[in-house]
Amino acid sequence: MEQSAPAEAETMLSAAAAIQPDRLLRTWMSRLPDTLDLADLMIPGTHESCARGKPVRWANCQTKDLDWQLYNGVRFLDLRCRRVGSGSNMSFTLHHGDYYLDMMLGDALNHLWGFLQWHPTETLLLRISQTKSDASAADFRRTFETNYLPNWRNLFHISPSIPNLRSVRGKVVLMTGWPYIGGLALSSTAVFDTQDEWNAPMMDRKKAEVTGHMNRAASATAPRRKIYMNYTSANDKPPFGATPWSYAEKLNPHTLAQVNARPGKCLGIVPMDYINRHNGSTNGDHVDLPRAPVNRNAVRQYQTLTMKPSGEVVCEPYSAAATQSFYLVDQNDGSVGIRHQGTNRALSLRHDGIVLGEPYVGSQHQSFRIIEHGDGSRGVRGHYNNLGLTLVTDTGQVHGSPNTTGINITKQADGSTGFRHYYN
């Protein structure tokens, strides 16, 4: 169906400014059926989700903050709480071992609430556990129920039973175990099958544990009776032992390879350290690790601009195919060119509305401007003929018309740029 976007802003964007976050990751659960149980999903997660920015290497497990994680597909979060204060002023600070993470539990909940307000199709799974304090289970639970639930009750789904997506969209699913204060019981082998070999394992042993757990999860058939939880994280004791990054540097490439080797298999929840570093490098800002688990689910893909070898231009479901890989070029006339990455053909939008891929000749119909829409999407218009690039999702046709389709122009796993329909 042809669908135009809201009114365009006057701002014309350069090639670099046109690139947007990957919307598929931001709202990936919106493309899953309501009837799926959480146990039948594969969910990217972070271990010690807020442990970042500390001067001691053993204290850090991430480099990206909660908002980055949420907007890039992470749906399991791990918060370790220290009970502080006295009487009615008891509260939870977030810690990784001895290190205060400059955040209170309420601060983290504000981030989760804000994300779900704008993305009500998503659900977040939250592990809350105790660290650096020795409150009894009753006292820890009392602090949570007295000082947090009155303000946050509508945010949480608290039940010992594994829910389906319909019942928890827009909610935070509580998961606790040490101590148990309600929700899904992390210590229950009837609810969870967990791999968490974290205490100074040999690297080969940890890799084998991660792989073995994936094999176990892959062999379980839906509907599953328990949630598979596979922590890829580990560390040794400071000041001489291996840091969380020492393990993640080797385990993240291993984990990505193992996930990609099992297409179509649900492998459960995979909490990871340094989730933006997939290839053992400290450089870059990557989403390969969260994207791989997301793609193991039966996620309906966005319709995507596709250029066939013949030069025919259509829209097809995103498949990471080479035919869907483009790059943007700032041109001398102030316009932007859209080139196919493999063939270097240029996207052409003729005056009669025909769209095709042709060798670049510098003609006017190969010049575009990228426009901002009021809903956050982008529009693509011919720089000279003013026709809008239109993706007709029910027929797969692409043509020029007075209207512009709302498009997500996003960086893809191979470094190219993709043009995906913003809504379909």
Coordinates of C-alpha atoms in Angstrom, one line a residue:
M1 CA 0.0 0.0 0.0
E2 CA 1.3 3.5 -0.8
Q3 CA 1.6 5.6 2.3
S4 CA 2.8 9.2 2.4
A5 CA 4.5 10.7 5.4
P6 CA 3.7 13.8 7.4
A7 CA 4.7 17.2 6.2
E8 CA 8.3 17.7 5.1
A9 CA 10.6 20.2 6.8
E10 CA 12.5 22.6 4.6
T11 CA 15.9 21.3 5.8
M12 CA 17.9 19.4 3.2
L13 CA 20.2 16.8 4.6
S14 CA 23.8 15.9 3.6
A15 CA 24.7 12.3 2.9
A16 CA 26.2 11.9 6.4
A17 CA 23.3 13.6 8.2
A18 CA 20.7 11.4 6.4
I19 CA 21.8 8.3 8.2
Q20 CA 19.4 7.3 11.1
P21 CA 19.4 4.7 13.9
D22 CA 18.3 1.2 12.9
R23 CA 14.5 1.3 13.5
L24 CA 14.3 -2.4 13.1
L25 CA 16.2 -2.8 16.4
R26 CA 14.3 0.0 18.1
T27 CA 10.9 -1.6 17.7
W28 CA 11.8 -5.2 16.8
M29 CA 9.1 -6.7 19.1
S30 CA 6.4 -4.9 17.3
R31 CA 6.8 -7.4 14.5
L32 CA 6.2 -10.5 16.7
P33 CA 2.8 -12.1 17.3
D34 CA 1.1 -11.4 20.6
T35 CA 0.7 -15.1 21.3
L36 CA 4.5 -15.8 21.7
D37 CA 5.7 -16.7 25.2
L38 CA 8.9 -15.0 26.4
A39 CA 10.4 -18.4 26.6
D40 CA 10.1 -18.8 22.8
L41 CA 12.0 -15.6 22.0
M42 CA 15.7 -15.0 21.5
I43 CA 16.5 -11.8 23.4
P44 CA 19.8 -9.8 23.4
G45 CA 20.8 -8.6 26.9
T46 CA 23.5 -6.9 28.9
H47 CA 25.3 -8.2 32.0
E48 CA 25.8 -5.4 34.6
S49 CA 24.0 -3.0 32.3
C50 CA 25.1 0.2 34.0
A51 CA 28.7 -0.7 34.8
R52 CA 30.6 1.8 32.7
G53 CA 32.9 4.7 32.8
K54 CA 34.8 3.8 36.0
P55 CA 38.6 4.3 36.2
V56 CA 39.2 0.6 37.3
R57 CA 39.0 -1.8 34.4
W58 CA 37.4 -4.6 36.5
A59 CA 34.5 -2.3 37.3
N60 CA 33.4 -1.9 33.7
C61 CA 31.2 -4.3 31.7
Q62 CA 29.7 -1.9 29.1
T63 CA 30.7 1.3 27.2
K64 CA 27.1 2.3 26.2
D65 CA 24.4 3.7 28.4
L66 CA 20.9 2.4 29.0
D67 CA 19.4 4.5 26.3
W68 CA 21.8 3.3 23.6
Q69 CA 21.2 -0.3 24.7
L70 CA 17.4 0.1 24.5
Y71 CA 17.4 1.9 21.2
N72 CA 19.6 -0.8 19.7
G73 CA 17.5 -3.8 20.6
V74 CA 18.6 -4.8 24.1
R75 CA 15.6 -6.2 26.0
F76 CA 17.2 -7.9 29.1
L77 CA 18.8 -5.7 31.7
D78 CA 20.8 -6.6 34.8
L79 CA 20.8 -4.2 37.7
R80 CA 22.7 -5.0 41.0
C81 CA 21.4 -3.0 44.0
R82 CA 22.9 -2.0 47.3
R83 CA 20.4 -1.1 50.0
V84 CA 21.4 2.1 51.7
G85 CA 19.8 4.5 54.2
S86 CA 17.7 3.8 57.2
G87 CA 14.0 3.7 58.2
S88 CA 11.7 5.1 55.6
N89 CA 14.6 6.6 53.7
M90 CA 15.9 3.2 52.5
S91 CA 16.8 3.1 48.8
F92 CA 18.8 1.2 46.2
T93 CA 22.1 2.4 44.6
L94 CA 23.5 0.6 41.6
H95 CA 26.8 -1.1 42.1
H96 CA 29.3 -3.4 40.4
G97 CA 31.1 -5.0 43.3
D98 CA 32.7 -2.3 45.3
Y99 CA 32.0 0.4 42.8
Y100 CA 29.0 2.7 42.9
L101 CA 27.8 3.3 39.3
D102 CA 26.7 6.9 39.9
M103 CA 23.0 5.9 39.6
M104 CA 20.1 5.0 41.8
L105 CA 17.5 2.4 40.8
G106 CA 15.0 5.1 40.3
D107 CA 17.2 6.8 37.8
A108 CA 17.4 3.6 35.8
L109 CA 13.6 3.0 36.0
N110 CA 13.1 6.5 34.6
H111 CA 15.1 5.5 31.5
L112 CA 13.1 2.3 31.1
W113 CA 9.8 4.1 31.6
G114 CA 10.7 6.8 29.0
F115 CA 11.7 4.3 26.4
L116 CA 8.4 2.3 26.8
Q117 CA 6.3 5.4 26.7
W118 CA 7.6 6.0 23.2
H119 CA 7.8 2.3 22.2
P120 CA 4.8 0.6 23.8
T121 CA 5.1 -2.5 21.6
E122 CA 8.3 -3.5 23.4
T123 CA 8.8 -5.3 26.7
L124 CA 11.9 -5.2 28.9
L125 CA 13.1 -8.0 31.2
L126 CA 14.8 -6.7 34.3
R127 CA 16.9 -8.6 36.7
I128 CA 17.2 -7.0 40.2
S129 CA 19.6 -8.5 42.7
Q130 CA 21.4 -7.5 45.8
T131 CA 25.1 -6.6 46.1
K132 CA 27.3 -5.0 48.7
S133 CA 24.6 -5.1 51.4
D134 CA 23.3 -7.9 53.5
A135 CA 19.6 -7.1 53.9
S136 CA 17.4 -10.1 54.5
A137 CA 15.0 -11.1 51.7
A138 CA 12.1 -9.6 53.7
D139 CA 13.9 -6.3 54.2
F140 CA 15.1 -6.1 50.6
R141 CA 11.6 -6.8 49.4
R142 CA 10.1 -4.3 51.8
T143 CA 12.3 -1.5 50.5
F144 CA 11.3 -2.3 46.9
E145 CA 7.6 -2.5 47.7
T146 CA 7.6 0.5 50.0
N147 CA 9.9 3.0 48.2
Y148 CA 9.6 2.0 44.5
L149 CA 6.4 0.2 43.7
P150 CA 4.0 3.0 44.8
N151 CA 5.5 5.2 42.0
W152 CA 6.3 2.4 39.5
R153 CA 3.6 -0.2 39.9
N154 CA 2.1 0.4 36.4
L155 CA 5.5 0.0 34.9
F156 CA 6.0 -3.6 36.2
H157 CA 4.6 -6.9 35.3
I158 CA 5.2 -9.0 38.4
S159 CA 4.2 -12.7 38.2
P160 CA 6.0 -16.0 38.8
S161 CA 4.6 -17.4 35.5
I162 CA 6.2 -16.9 32.1
P163 CA 3.9 -14.5 30.2
N164 CA 3.1 -14.0 26.5
L165 CA 3.9 -10.8 24.7
R166 CA 0.3 -9.6 24.7
S167 CA 0.3 -9.3 28.4
V168 CA 3.6 -7.5 28.8
R169 CA 3.9 -5.1 25.9
G170 CA 4.9 -1.7 27.4
K171 CA 5.9 -3.3 30.7
V172 CA 9.0 -4.3 32.6
V173 CA 9.0 -8.0 33.5
L174 CA 10.5 -8.4 37.0
M175 CA 13.0 -11.2 37.5
T176 CA 14.6 -11.7 40.9
G177 CA 16.4 -14.5 42.8
W178 CA 19.1 -13.2 45.2
P179 CA 17.0 -12.4 47.1
Y180 CA 13.7 -13.3 45.6
I181 CA 11.3 -10.4 45.9
G182 CA 8.7 -11.4 43.3
G183 CA 8.3 -11.9 39.6
L184 CA 10.1 -14.7 37.7
A185 CA 12.3 -16.7 40.0
L186 CA 15.9 -16.7 38.6
S187 CA 16.9 -19.4 41.0
S188 CA 14.2 -21.8 39.9
T189 CA 15.3 -24.6 37.6
A190 CA 11.7 -25.1 36.7
V191 CA 11.6 -21.6 35.2
F192 CA 15.2 -21.1 34.0
D193 CA 17.9 -23.1 32.4
T194 CA 21.0 -20.9 33.1
Q195 CA 24.6 -20.9 32.1
D196 CA 26.7 -18.4 34.2
E197 CA 30.2 -19.8 34.5
W198 CA 31.6 -16.4 35.5
N199 CA 34.3 -16.9 38.1
A200 CA 37.7 -17.0 36.3
P201 CA 37.0 -19.8 33.9
M202 CA 39.6 -20.8 31.3
M203 CA 38.7 -19.2 28.0
D204 CA 38.2 -22.5 26.2
R205 CA 36.0 -23.7 29.0
K206 CA 33.8 -20.6 28.9
K207 CA 33.4 -20.8 25.2
A208 CA 32.4 -24.5 25.5
E209 CA 29.8 -23.5 28.2
V210 CA 28.3 -20.9 25.9
T211 CA 28.2 -23.2 22.9
G212 CA 26.8 -26.1 24.9
H213 CA 24.0 -24.0 26.3
M214 CA 23.1 -22.8 22.8
N215 CA 23.0 -26.4 21.7
R216 CA 20.6 -27.2 24.5
A217 CA 18.4 -24.3 23.8
A218 CA 18.3 -25.0 20.1
S219 CA 17.2 -28.5 20.7
A220 CA 14.2 -27.5 22.8
T221 CA 11.0 -27.3 20.9
A222 CA 8.3 -24.7 21.2
P223 CA 6.3 -24.1 23.3
R224 CA 9.2 -24.1 25.8
R225 CA 8.5 -24.7 29.5
K226 CA 11.5 -22.6 30.7
I227 CA 13.6 -19.6 29.7
Y228 CA 17.1 -20.3 28.5
M229 CA 19.6 -17.8 30.0
N230 CA 23.2 -17.9 28.6
Y231 CA 25.6 -15.4 30.2
T232 CA 28.7 -14.8 28.0
S233 CA 30.3 -12.7 30.7
A234 CA 33.2 -13.7 33.1
N235 CA 36.0 -12.1 35.1
D236 CA 38.8 -12.8 37.5
K237 CA 39.8 -11.0 40.6
P238 CA 41.8 -7.7 40.5
P239 CA 44.5 -6.5 40.3
F240 CA 46.1 -9.3 38.2
G241 CA 43.2 -11.4 36.9
A242 CA 41.3 -11.2 33.6
T243 CA 38.9 -8.2 33.3
P244 CA 35.4 -8.4 31.8
W245 CA 36.8 -7.0 28.6
S246 CA 39.6 -9.7 28.5
Y247 CA 36.8 -12.3 28.3
A248 CA 34.5 -10.3 26.0
E249 CA 37.3 -9.6 23.5
K250 CA 37.4 -13.4 22.8
L251 CA 33.8 -14.4 23.7
N252 CA 31.9 -11.7 21.7
P253 CA 33.2 -12.9 18.3
H254 CA 32.6 -16.5 19.4
T255 CA 29.1 -15.7 20.5
L256 CA 28.2 -13.9 17.3
A257 CA 29.5 -16.8 15.2
Q258 CA 27.6 -19.4 17.3
V259 CA 24.3 -17.4 17.0
N260 CA 24.7 -16.9 13.3
A261 CA 25.4 -20.6 12.8
R262 CA 21.9 -21.5 14.1
P263 CA 19.5 -19.7 11.8
G264 CA 15.9 -19.9 12.8
K265 CA 16.7 -21.3 16.3
C266 CA 15.5 -19.7 19.5
L267 CA 18.5 -19.6 21.9
G268 CA 16.9 -17.7 24.8
I269 CA 18.3 -14.7 26.5
V270 CA 22.0 -13.9 25.9
P271 CA 23.4 -11.3 28.4
M272 CA 26.7 -9.9 27.1
D273 CA 29.5 -7.6 28.2
Y274 CA 30.6 -4.8 25.8
I275 CA 27.6 -5.4 23.5
N276 CA 28.7 -2.8 21.0
R277 CA 32.1 -4.6 20.4
H278 CA 31.4 -7.7 18.3
N279 CA 34.8 -8.3 16.7
G280 CA 37.3 -8.1 19.5
S281 CA 38.1 -4.5 18.8
T282 CA 37.6 -1.5 21.0
N283 CA 36.9 0.7 18.0
G284 CA 33.5 1.5 16.4
D285 CA 29.9 1.6 17.5
H286 CA 28.4 -1.7 16.3
V287 CA 25.0 -3.4 16.6
D288 CA 26.0 -6.8 15.3
L289 CA 25.7 -8.5 18.7
P290 CA 22.1 -7.3 19.5
R291 CA 21.0 -7.7 15.8
A292 CA 22.0 -11.4 15.6
P293 CA 19.7 -12.6 18.3
V294 CA 16.9 -10.3 17.1
N295 CA 17.1 -11.9 13.6
R296 CA 16.7 -15.4 15.0
N297 CA 13.1 -14.5 15.9
A298 CA 10.4 -14.7 13.2
V299 CA 10.6 -10.9 12.8
R300 CA 8.7 -9.5 9.8
Q301 CA 11.2 -7.4 8.0
Y302 CA 10.7 -3.8 6.7
Q303 CA 10.2 -3.4 3.0
T304 CA 13.5 -2.2 1.6
L305 CA 14.7 -0.4 -1.5
T306 CA 16.3 -3.2 -3.8
M307 CA 18.3 -2.8 -7.0
K308 CA 18.4 -6.0 -9.1
P309 CA 21.4 -6.8 -11.3
S310 CA 19.4 -5.8 -14.3
G311 CA 18.9 -2.3 -12.9
E312 CA 15.2 -2.9 -12.0
V313 CA 14.3 -1.2 -8.7
V314 CA 11.7 -2.7 -6.4
C315 CA 11.0 -2.9 -2.7
E316 CA 11.3 -6.3 -1.0
P317 CA 11.5 -7.5 2.7
Y318 CA 14.9 -6.7 4.2
S319 CA 17.2 -9.8 3.8
A320 CA 20.7 -8.3 4.1
A321 CA 21.1 -9.1 0.4
A322 CA 23.8 -7.3 -1.7
T323 CA 21.0 -5.9 -3.8
Q324 CA 19.8 -3.8 -0.8
S325 CA 23.2 -2.2 -0.1
F326 CA 23.7 1.4 -1.2
Y327 CA 25.9 4.4 -0.3
L328 CA 25.2 8.2 -0.4
V329 CA 27.4 10.7 -2.1
D330 CA 27.4 14.5 -1.7
Q331 CA 27.4 15.9 -5.3
N332 CA 28.8 19.2 -6.6
D333 CA 25.3 20.7 -7.2
G334 CA 24.3 20.4 -3.6
S335 CA 22.3 17.2 -4.1
V336 CA 22.9 13.7 -2.9
G337 CA 23.6 10.7 -5.1
I338 CA 22.4 7.2 -4.3
R339 CA 24.7 4.5 -5.6
H340 CA 24.5 0.8 -5.4
Q341 CA 27.4 -0.6 -3.4
G342 CA 28.1 -3.7 -5.5
T343 CA 27.6 -2.4 -9.1
N344 CA 28.1 1.3 -8.5
R345 CA 24.9 1.9 -10.5
A346 CA 23.2 5.2 -9.7
L347 CA 19.6 5.4 -8.6
S348 CA 17.7 7.4 -11.3
L349 CA 14.2 9.0 -10.9
R350 CA 13.0 10.2 -14.3
H351 CA 10.5 12.9 -15.0
D352 CA 7.9 10.3 -15.9
G353 CA 8.2 8.7 -12.5
I354 CA 10.2 5.7 -13.6
V355 CA 12.9 4.6 -11.1
L356 CA 15.8 2.4 -12.1
G357 CA 19.5 1.8 -11.7
E358 CA 21.8 3.1 -14.4
P359 CA 25.5 3.9 -14.8
Y360 CA 26.3 7.2 -13.3
V361 CA 26.5 10.0 -15.9
G362 CA 25.8 13.1 -13.7
S363 CA 22.4 13.7 -15.1
Q364 CA 19.7 15.6 -13.2
H365 CA 17.6 12.5 -12.6
Q366 CA 20.4 11.0 -10.6
S367 CA 20.4 14.0 -8.1
F368 CA 18.3 13.8 -4.9
R369 CA 17.7 15.7 -1.8
I370 CA 17.0 14.1 1.6
I371 CA 14.2 15.7 3.5
E372 CA 13.2 15.4 7.2
H373 CA 9.6 14.4 8.0
G374 CA 7.8 15.4 11.2
D375 CA 7.6 11.7 12.4
G376 CA 11.3 11.1 12.4
S377 CA 11.4 9.5 9.0
R378 CA 13.2 10.8 5.9
G379 CA 11.9 11.6 2.4
V380 CA 13.8 11.3 -0.9
R381 CA 12.9 13.8 -3.6
G382 CA 14.4 14.4 -7.1
H383 CA 16.6 17.5 -6.8
Y384 CA 15.4 18.9 -10.1
N385 CA 12.0 17.3 -10.9
N386 CA 10.7 17.4 -7.3
L387 CA 9.2 13.9 -7.5
G388 CA 9.1 11.9 -4.3
L389 CA 10.5 8.4 -4.1
T390 CA 7.5 6.2 -3.3
L391 CA 7.6 2.5 -2.1
V392 CA 4.4 0.6 -2.8
T393 CA 4.6 -2.2 -0.3
D394 CA 1.7 -4.4 -1.5
T395 CA 3.0 -4.6 -5.1
G396 CA 6.7 -4.1 -4.5
Q397 CA 6.8 -1.2 -7.0
V398 CA 9.0 1.9 -6.7
H399 CA 8.1 5.0 -8.6
G400 CA 8.1 8.8 -8.4
S401 CA 5.0 10.7 -7.3
P402 CA 4.1 14.0 -5.7
N403 CA 4.3 12.3 -2.2
T404 CA 7.3 10.8 -0.5
T405 CA 7.3 7.6 1.4
G406 CA 8.6 7.8 5.0
I407 CA 11.9 6.0 4.9
N408 CA 14.5 4.9 7.5
I409 CA 17.9 5.5 6.0
T410 CA 20.1 3.3 8.2
K411 CA 23.7 2.0 8.4
Q412 CA 23.7 -1.8 7.8
A413 CA 25.9 -4.6 9.1
D414 CA 28.2 -4.6 6.0
G415 CA 28.8 -0.8 6.3
S416 CA 26.4 0.1 3.5
T417 CA 23.3 2.2 3.7
G418 CA 19.8 0.8 3.5
F419 CA 16.5 2.5 2.6
R420 CA 13.7 0.9 4.6
H421 CA 10.1 1.7 4.7
Y422 CA 9.4 3.5 8.0
Y423 CA 6.1 1.8 8.6
N424 CA 5.9 -1.4 6.6

